Short mmCIF file of C-alpha atoms in Angstrom, two decimals:
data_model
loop_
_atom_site.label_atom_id
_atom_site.label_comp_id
_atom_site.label_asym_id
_atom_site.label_seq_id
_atom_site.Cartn_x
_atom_site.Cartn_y
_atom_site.Cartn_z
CA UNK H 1105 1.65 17.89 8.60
CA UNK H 1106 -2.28 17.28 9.40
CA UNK H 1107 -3.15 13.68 9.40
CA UNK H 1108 -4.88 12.15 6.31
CA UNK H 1109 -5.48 9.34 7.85
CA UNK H 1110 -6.39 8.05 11.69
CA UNK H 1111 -7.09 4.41 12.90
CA UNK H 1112 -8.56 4.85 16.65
CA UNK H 1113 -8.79 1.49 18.46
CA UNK H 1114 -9.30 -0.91 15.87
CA UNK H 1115 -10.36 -4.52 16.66
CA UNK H 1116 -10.53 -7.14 14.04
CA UNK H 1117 -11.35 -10.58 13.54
CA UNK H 1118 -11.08 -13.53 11.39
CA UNK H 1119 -14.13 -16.03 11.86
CA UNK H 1120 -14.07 -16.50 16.03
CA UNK H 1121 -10.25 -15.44 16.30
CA UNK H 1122 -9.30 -12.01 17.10
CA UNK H 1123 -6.17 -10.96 14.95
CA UNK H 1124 -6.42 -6.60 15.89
CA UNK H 1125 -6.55 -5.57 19.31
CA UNK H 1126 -7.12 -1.96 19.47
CA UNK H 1127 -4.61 -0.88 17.47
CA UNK H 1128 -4.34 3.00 16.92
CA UNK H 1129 -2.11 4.98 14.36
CA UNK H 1130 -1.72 7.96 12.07
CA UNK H 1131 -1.02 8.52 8.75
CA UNK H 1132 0.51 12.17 8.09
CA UNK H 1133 -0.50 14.10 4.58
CA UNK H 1134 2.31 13.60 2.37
CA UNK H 1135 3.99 11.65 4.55
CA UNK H 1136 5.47 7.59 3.99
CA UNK H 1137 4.57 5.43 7.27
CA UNK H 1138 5.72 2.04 7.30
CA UNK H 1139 4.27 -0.60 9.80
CA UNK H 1140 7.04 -3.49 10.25
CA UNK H 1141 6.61 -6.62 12.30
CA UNK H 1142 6.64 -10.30 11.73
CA UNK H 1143 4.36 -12.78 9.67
CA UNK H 1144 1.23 -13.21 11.22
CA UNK H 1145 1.77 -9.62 13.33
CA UNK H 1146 -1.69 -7.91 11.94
CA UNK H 1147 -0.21 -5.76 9.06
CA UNK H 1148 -2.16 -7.12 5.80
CA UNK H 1149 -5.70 -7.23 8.04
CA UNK H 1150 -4.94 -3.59 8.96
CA UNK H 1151 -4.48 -3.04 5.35
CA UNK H 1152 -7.63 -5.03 3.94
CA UNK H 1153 -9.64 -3.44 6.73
CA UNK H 1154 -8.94 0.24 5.81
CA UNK H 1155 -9.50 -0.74 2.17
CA UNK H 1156 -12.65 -2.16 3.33
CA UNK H 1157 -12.46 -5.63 2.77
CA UNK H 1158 -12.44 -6.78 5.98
CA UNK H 1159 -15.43 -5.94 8.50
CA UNK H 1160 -14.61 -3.89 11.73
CA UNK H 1161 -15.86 -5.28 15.04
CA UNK H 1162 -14.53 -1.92 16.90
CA UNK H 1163 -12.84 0.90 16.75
CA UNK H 1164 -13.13 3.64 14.10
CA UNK H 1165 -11.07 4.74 10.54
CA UNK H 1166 -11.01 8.47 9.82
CA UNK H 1167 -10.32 9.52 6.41
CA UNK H 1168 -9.52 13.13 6.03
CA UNK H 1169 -12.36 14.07 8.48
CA UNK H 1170 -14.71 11.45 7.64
CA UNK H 1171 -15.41 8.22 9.36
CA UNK H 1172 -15.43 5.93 6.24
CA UNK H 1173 -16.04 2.54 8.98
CA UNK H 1174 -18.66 1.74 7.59
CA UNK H 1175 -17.92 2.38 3.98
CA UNK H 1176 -17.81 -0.15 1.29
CA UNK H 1177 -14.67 -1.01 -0.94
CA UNK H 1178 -15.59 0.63 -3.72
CA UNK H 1179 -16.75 3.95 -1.78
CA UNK H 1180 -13.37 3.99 -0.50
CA UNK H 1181 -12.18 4.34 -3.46
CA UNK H 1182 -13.97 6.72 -4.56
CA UNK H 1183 -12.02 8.79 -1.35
CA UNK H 1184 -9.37 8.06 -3.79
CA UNK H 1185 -7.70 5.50 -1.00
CA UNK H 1186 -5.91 3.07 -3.05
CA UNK H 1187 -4.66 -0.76 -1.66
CA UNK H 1188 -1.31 -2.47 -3.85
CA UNK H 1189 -2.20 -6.19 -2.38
CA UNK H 1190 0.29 -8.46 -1.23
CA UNK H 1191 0.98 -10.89 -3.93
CA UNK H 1192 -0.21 -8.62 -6.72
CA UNK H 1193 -3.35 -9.56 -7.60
CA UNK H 1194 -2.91 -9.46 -11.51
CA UNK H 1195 -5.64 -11.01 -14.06
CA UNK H 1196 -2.95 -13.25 -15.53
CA UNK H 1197 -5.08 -14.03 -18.93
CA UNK H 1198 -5.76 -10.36 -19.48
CA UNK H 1199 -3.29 -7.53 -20.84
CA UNK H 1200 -1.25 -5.24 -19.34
CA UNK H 1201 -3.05 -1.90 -19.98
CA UNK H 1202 -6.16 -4.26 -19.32
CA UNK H 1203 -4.87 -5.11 -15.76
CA UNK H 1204 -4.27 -1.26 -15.41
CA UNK H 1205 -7.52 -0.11 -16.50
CA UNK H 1206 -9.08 -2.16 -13.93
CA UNK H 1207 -7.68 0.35 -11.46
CA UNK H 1208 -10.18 3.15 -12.48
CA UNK H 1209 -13.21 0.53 -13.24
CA UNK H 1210 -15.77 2.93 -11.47
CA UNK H 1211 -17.98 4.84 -13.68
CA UNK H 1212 -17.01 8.25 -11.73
CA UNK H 1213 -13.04 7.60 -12.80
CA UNK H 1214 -13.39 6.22 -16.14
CA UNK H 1215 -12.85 9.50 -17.52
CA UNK H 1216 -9.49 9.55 -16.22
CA UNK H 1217 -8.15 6.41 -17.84
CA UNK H 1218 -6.53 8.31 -20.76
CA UNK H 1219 -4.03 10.61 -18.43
CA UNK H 1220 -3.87 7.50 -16.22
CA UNK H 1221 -2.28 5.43 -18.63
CA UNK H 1222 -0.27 8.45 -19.98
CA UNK H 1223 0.88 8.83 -16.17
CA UNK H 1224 1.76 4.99 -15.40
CA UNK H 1225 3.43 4.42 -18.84
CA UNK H 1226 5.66 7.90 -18.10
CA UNK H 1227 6.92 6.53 -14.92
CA UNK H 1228 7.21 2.31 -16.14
CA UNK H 1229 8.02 2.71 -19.66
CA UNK H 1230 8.37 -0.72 -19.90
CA UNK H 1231 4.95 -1.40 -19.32
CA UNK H 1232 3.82 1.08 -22.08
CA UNK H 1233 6.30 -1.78 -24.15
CA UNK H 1234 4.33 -4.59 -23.16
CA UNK H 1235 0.94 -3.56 -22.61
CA UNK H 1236 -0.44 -5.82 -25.31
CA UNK H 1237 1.27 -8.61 -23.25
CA UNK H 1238 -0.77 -11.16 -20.97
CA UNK H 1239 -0.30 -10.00 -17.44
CA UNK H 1240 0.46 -13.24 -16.48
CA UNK H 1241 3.79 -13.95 -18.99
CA UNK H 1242 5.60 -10.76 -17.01
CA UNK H 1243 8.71 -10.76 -14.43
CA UNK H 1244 8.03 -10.59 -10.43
CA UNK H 1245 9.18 -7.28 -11.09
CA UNK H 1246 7.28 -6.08 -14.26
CA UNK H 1247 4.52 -7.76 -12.03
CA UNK H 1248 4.80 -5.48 -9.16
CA UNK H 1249 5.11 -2.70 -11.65
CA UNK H 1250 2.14 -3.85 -13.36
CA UNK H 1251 -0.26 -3.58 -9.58
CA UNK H 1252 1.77 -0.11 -8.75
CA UNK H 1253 0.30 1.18 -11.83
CA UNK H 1254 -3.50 0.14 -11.79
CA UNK H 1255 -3.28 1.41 -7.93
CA UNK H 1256 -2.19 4.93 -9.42
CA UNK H 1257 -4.68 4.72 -11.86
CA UNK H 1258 -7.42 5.79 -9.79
CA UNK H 1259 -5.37 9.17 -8.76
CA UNK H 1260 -5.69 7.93 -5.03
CA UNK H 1261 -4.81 10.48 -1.99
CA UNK H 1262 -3.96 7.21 0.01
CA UNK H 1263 -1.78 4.95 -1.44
CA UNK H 1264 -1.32 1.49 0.76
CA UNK H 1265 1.31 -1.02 -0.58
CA UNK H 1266 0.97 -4.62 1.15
CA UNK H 1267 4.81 -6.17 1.03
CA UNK H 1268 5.51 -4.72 -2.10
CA UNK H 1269 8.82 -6.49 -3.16
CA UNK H 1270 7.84 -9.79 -1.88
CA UNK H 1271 10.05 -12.73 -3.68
CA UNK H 1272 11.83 -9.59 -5.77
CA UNK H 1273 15.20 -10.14 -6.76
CA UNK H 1274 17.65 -7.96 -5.28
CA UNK H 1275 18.23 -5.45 -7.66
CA UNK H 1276 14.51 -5.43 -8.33
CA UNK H 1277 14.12 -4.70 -4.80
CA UNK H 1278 16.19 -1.33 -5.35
CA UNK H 1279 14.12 -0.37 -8.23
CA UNK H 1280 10.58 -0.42 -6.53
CA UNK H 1281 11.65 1.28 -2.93
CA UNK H 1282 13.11 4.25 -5.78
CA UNK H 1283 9.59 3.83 -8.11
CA UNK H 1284 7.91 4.59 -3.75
CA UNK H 1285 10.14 7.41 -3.31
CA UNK H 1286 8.89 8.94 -6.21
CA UNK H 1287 5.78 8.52 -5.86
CA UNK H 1288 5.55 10.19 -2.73
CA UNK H 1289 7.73 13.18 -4.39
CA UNK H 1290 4.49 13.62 -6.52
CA UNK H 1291 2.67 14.56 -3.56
CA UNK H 1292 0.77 10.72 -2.85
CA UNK H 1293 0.78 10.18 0.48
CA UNK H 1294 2.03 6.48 1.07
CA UNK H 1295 1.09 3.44 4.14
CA UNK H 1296 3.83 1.20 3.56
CA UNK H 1297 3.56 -2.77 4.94
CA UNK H 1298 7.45 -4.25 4.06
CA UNK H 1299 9.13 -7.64 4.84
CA UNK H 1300 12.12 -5.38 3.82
CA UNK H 1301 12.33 -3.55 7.30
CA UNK H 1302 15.85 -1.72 6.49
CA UNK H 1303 14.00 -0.44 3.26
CA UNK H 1304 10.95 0.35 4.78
CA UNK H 1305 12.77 2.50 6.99
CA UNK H 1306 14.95 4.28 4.92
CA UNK H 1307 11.87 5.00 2.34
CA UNK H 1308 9.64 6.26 5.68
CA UNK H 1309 9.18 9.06 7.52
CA UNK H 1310 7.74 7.50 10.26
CA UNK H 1311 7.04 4.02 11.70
CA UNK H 1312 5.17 1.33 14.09
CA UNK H 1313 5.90 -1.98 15.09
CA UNK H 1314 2.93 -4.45 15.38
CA UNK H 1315 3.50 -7.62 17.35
CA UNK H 1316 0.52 -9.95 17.69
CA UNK H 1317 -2.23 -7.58 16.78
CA UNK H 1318 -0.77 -4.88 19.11
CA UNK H 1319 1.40 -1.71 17.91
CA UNK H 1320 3.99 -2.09 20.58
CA UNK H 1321 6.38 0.85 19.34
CA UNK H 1322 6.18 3.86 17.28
CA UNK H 1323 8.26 7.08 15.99
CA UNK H 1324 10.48 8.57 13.56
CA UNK H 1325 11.96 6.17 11.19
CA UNK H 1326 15.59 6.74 12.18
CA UNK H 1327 14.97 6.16 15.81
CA UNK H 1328 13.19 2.92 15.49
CA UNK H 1329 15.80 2.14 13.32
CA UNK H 1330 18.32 2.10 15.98
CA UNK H 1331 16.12 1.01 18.38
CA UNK H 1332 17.48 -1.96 20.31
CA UNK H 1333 14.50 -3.98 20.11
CA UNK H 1334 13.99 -3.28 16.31
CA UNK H 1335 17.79 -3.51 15.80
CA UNK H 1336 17.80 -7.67 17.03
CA UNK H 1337 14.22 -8.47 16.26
CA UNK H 1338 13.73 -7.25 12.75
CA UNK H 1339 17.21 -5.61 11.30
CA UNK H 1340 19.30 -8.68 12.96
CA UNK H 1341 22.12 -6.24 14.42
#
């Protein structure tokens, strides 16, 4: 599979502290990649900083042939790159389908909103039950559903979720890695960040391991998976 998506010696910072240190990846078309590593390891700036959030101070991000670098947020989105953000994000005091409609705010995608909605209530029907209800009164997990959903609503090629079932129960944690599964069945190609390594493993295709700003391993899923570093460090085996 060509690569959607290709992060060539990226170096970011936060105020005078360096937190990236060249860092350099892939992202296959169509593909699930995971990146797993510890709290503090880089993965949410990697995130922000191909959404555009966060400023580069070297390196380069290639977006199906394009260096979007220098791109604004909302230009990226308009590449139809789409960021889930760790913690959600919702506008508690604001509806459901209000929270979701936010996802396709830009002029260019308002158009869309109908067969959005039609699309995010078909695959979370309980949203399409609640989406008169304040964002804010939902579950973790109707939560989580809730930010899925206004990410798919802009129809994004590039679909990055930051630690997706973060303080999930469980069984709630089942449900979303099977709502990511099928996603990427629908053709969405997916950059997964996970606290849930075994998950993010199993849902992946392929994988890196960033430690301190570095990637310090990479390849198939399965084989970091019973890699003996990965095995100890981040599966506890």
């Amino acid at each position: 599979m060509p690569d959607l998506l290709t992060v060539k010696n990226l170096e970011v910072r936060h105020g005078v502290a360096q937190v990236l240190w060249g860092i350099s990846f892939s992202v296959a078309e169509g593909a699930v990649t995971c990146i797993i590593g510890a709290n503090g390891a880089g993965k949410t700036t990697t995130l922000n900083t191909i959404a555009g959030v966060l400023p580069v101070c070297g390196g380069c991000i290639t977006f199906k042939g394009e260096d979007i670098t220098a791109l604004a947020p909302h230009q990226r989105v308009t590449r139809r790159i789409s960021l889930i953000p760790e913690g959600r994000q919702l506008w508690p005091g604001m509806s459901v389908e209000d929270n979701l409609l936010m996802g396709c705010y830009l002029r260019e995608m308002r158009s869309h909103a109908p067969a959005g909605l039609e699309h995010v209530y078909e695959m979370f029907p309980r949203l399409k039950e609640r989406r008169h209800q304040m964002a804010g009164t939902l579950s973790g997990g109707e939560q989580q559903m809730c930010a899925i959903g206004r990410g798919l609503m802009s129809q994004p090629e590039l679909l990055m979720l930051d630690e997706p079932t973060l303080g999930l129960a469980p069984m709630l944690v089942d449900e979303i890695f099977r709502l990511v599964s099928e996603i990427a069945k629908q053709g969405v190609t997916i950059l997964l960040v996970g606290e849930n390594v075994n998950y993010a493993l199993q849902v992946a295709q392929y994988g890196y391991v960033m430690e301190t700003g570095r990637i310090t391993l990479e390849g198939p899923s399965q084989s970091l998976a019973n890699n003996e570093h990965v095995r100890k460090a981040y599966l506890g085996v």
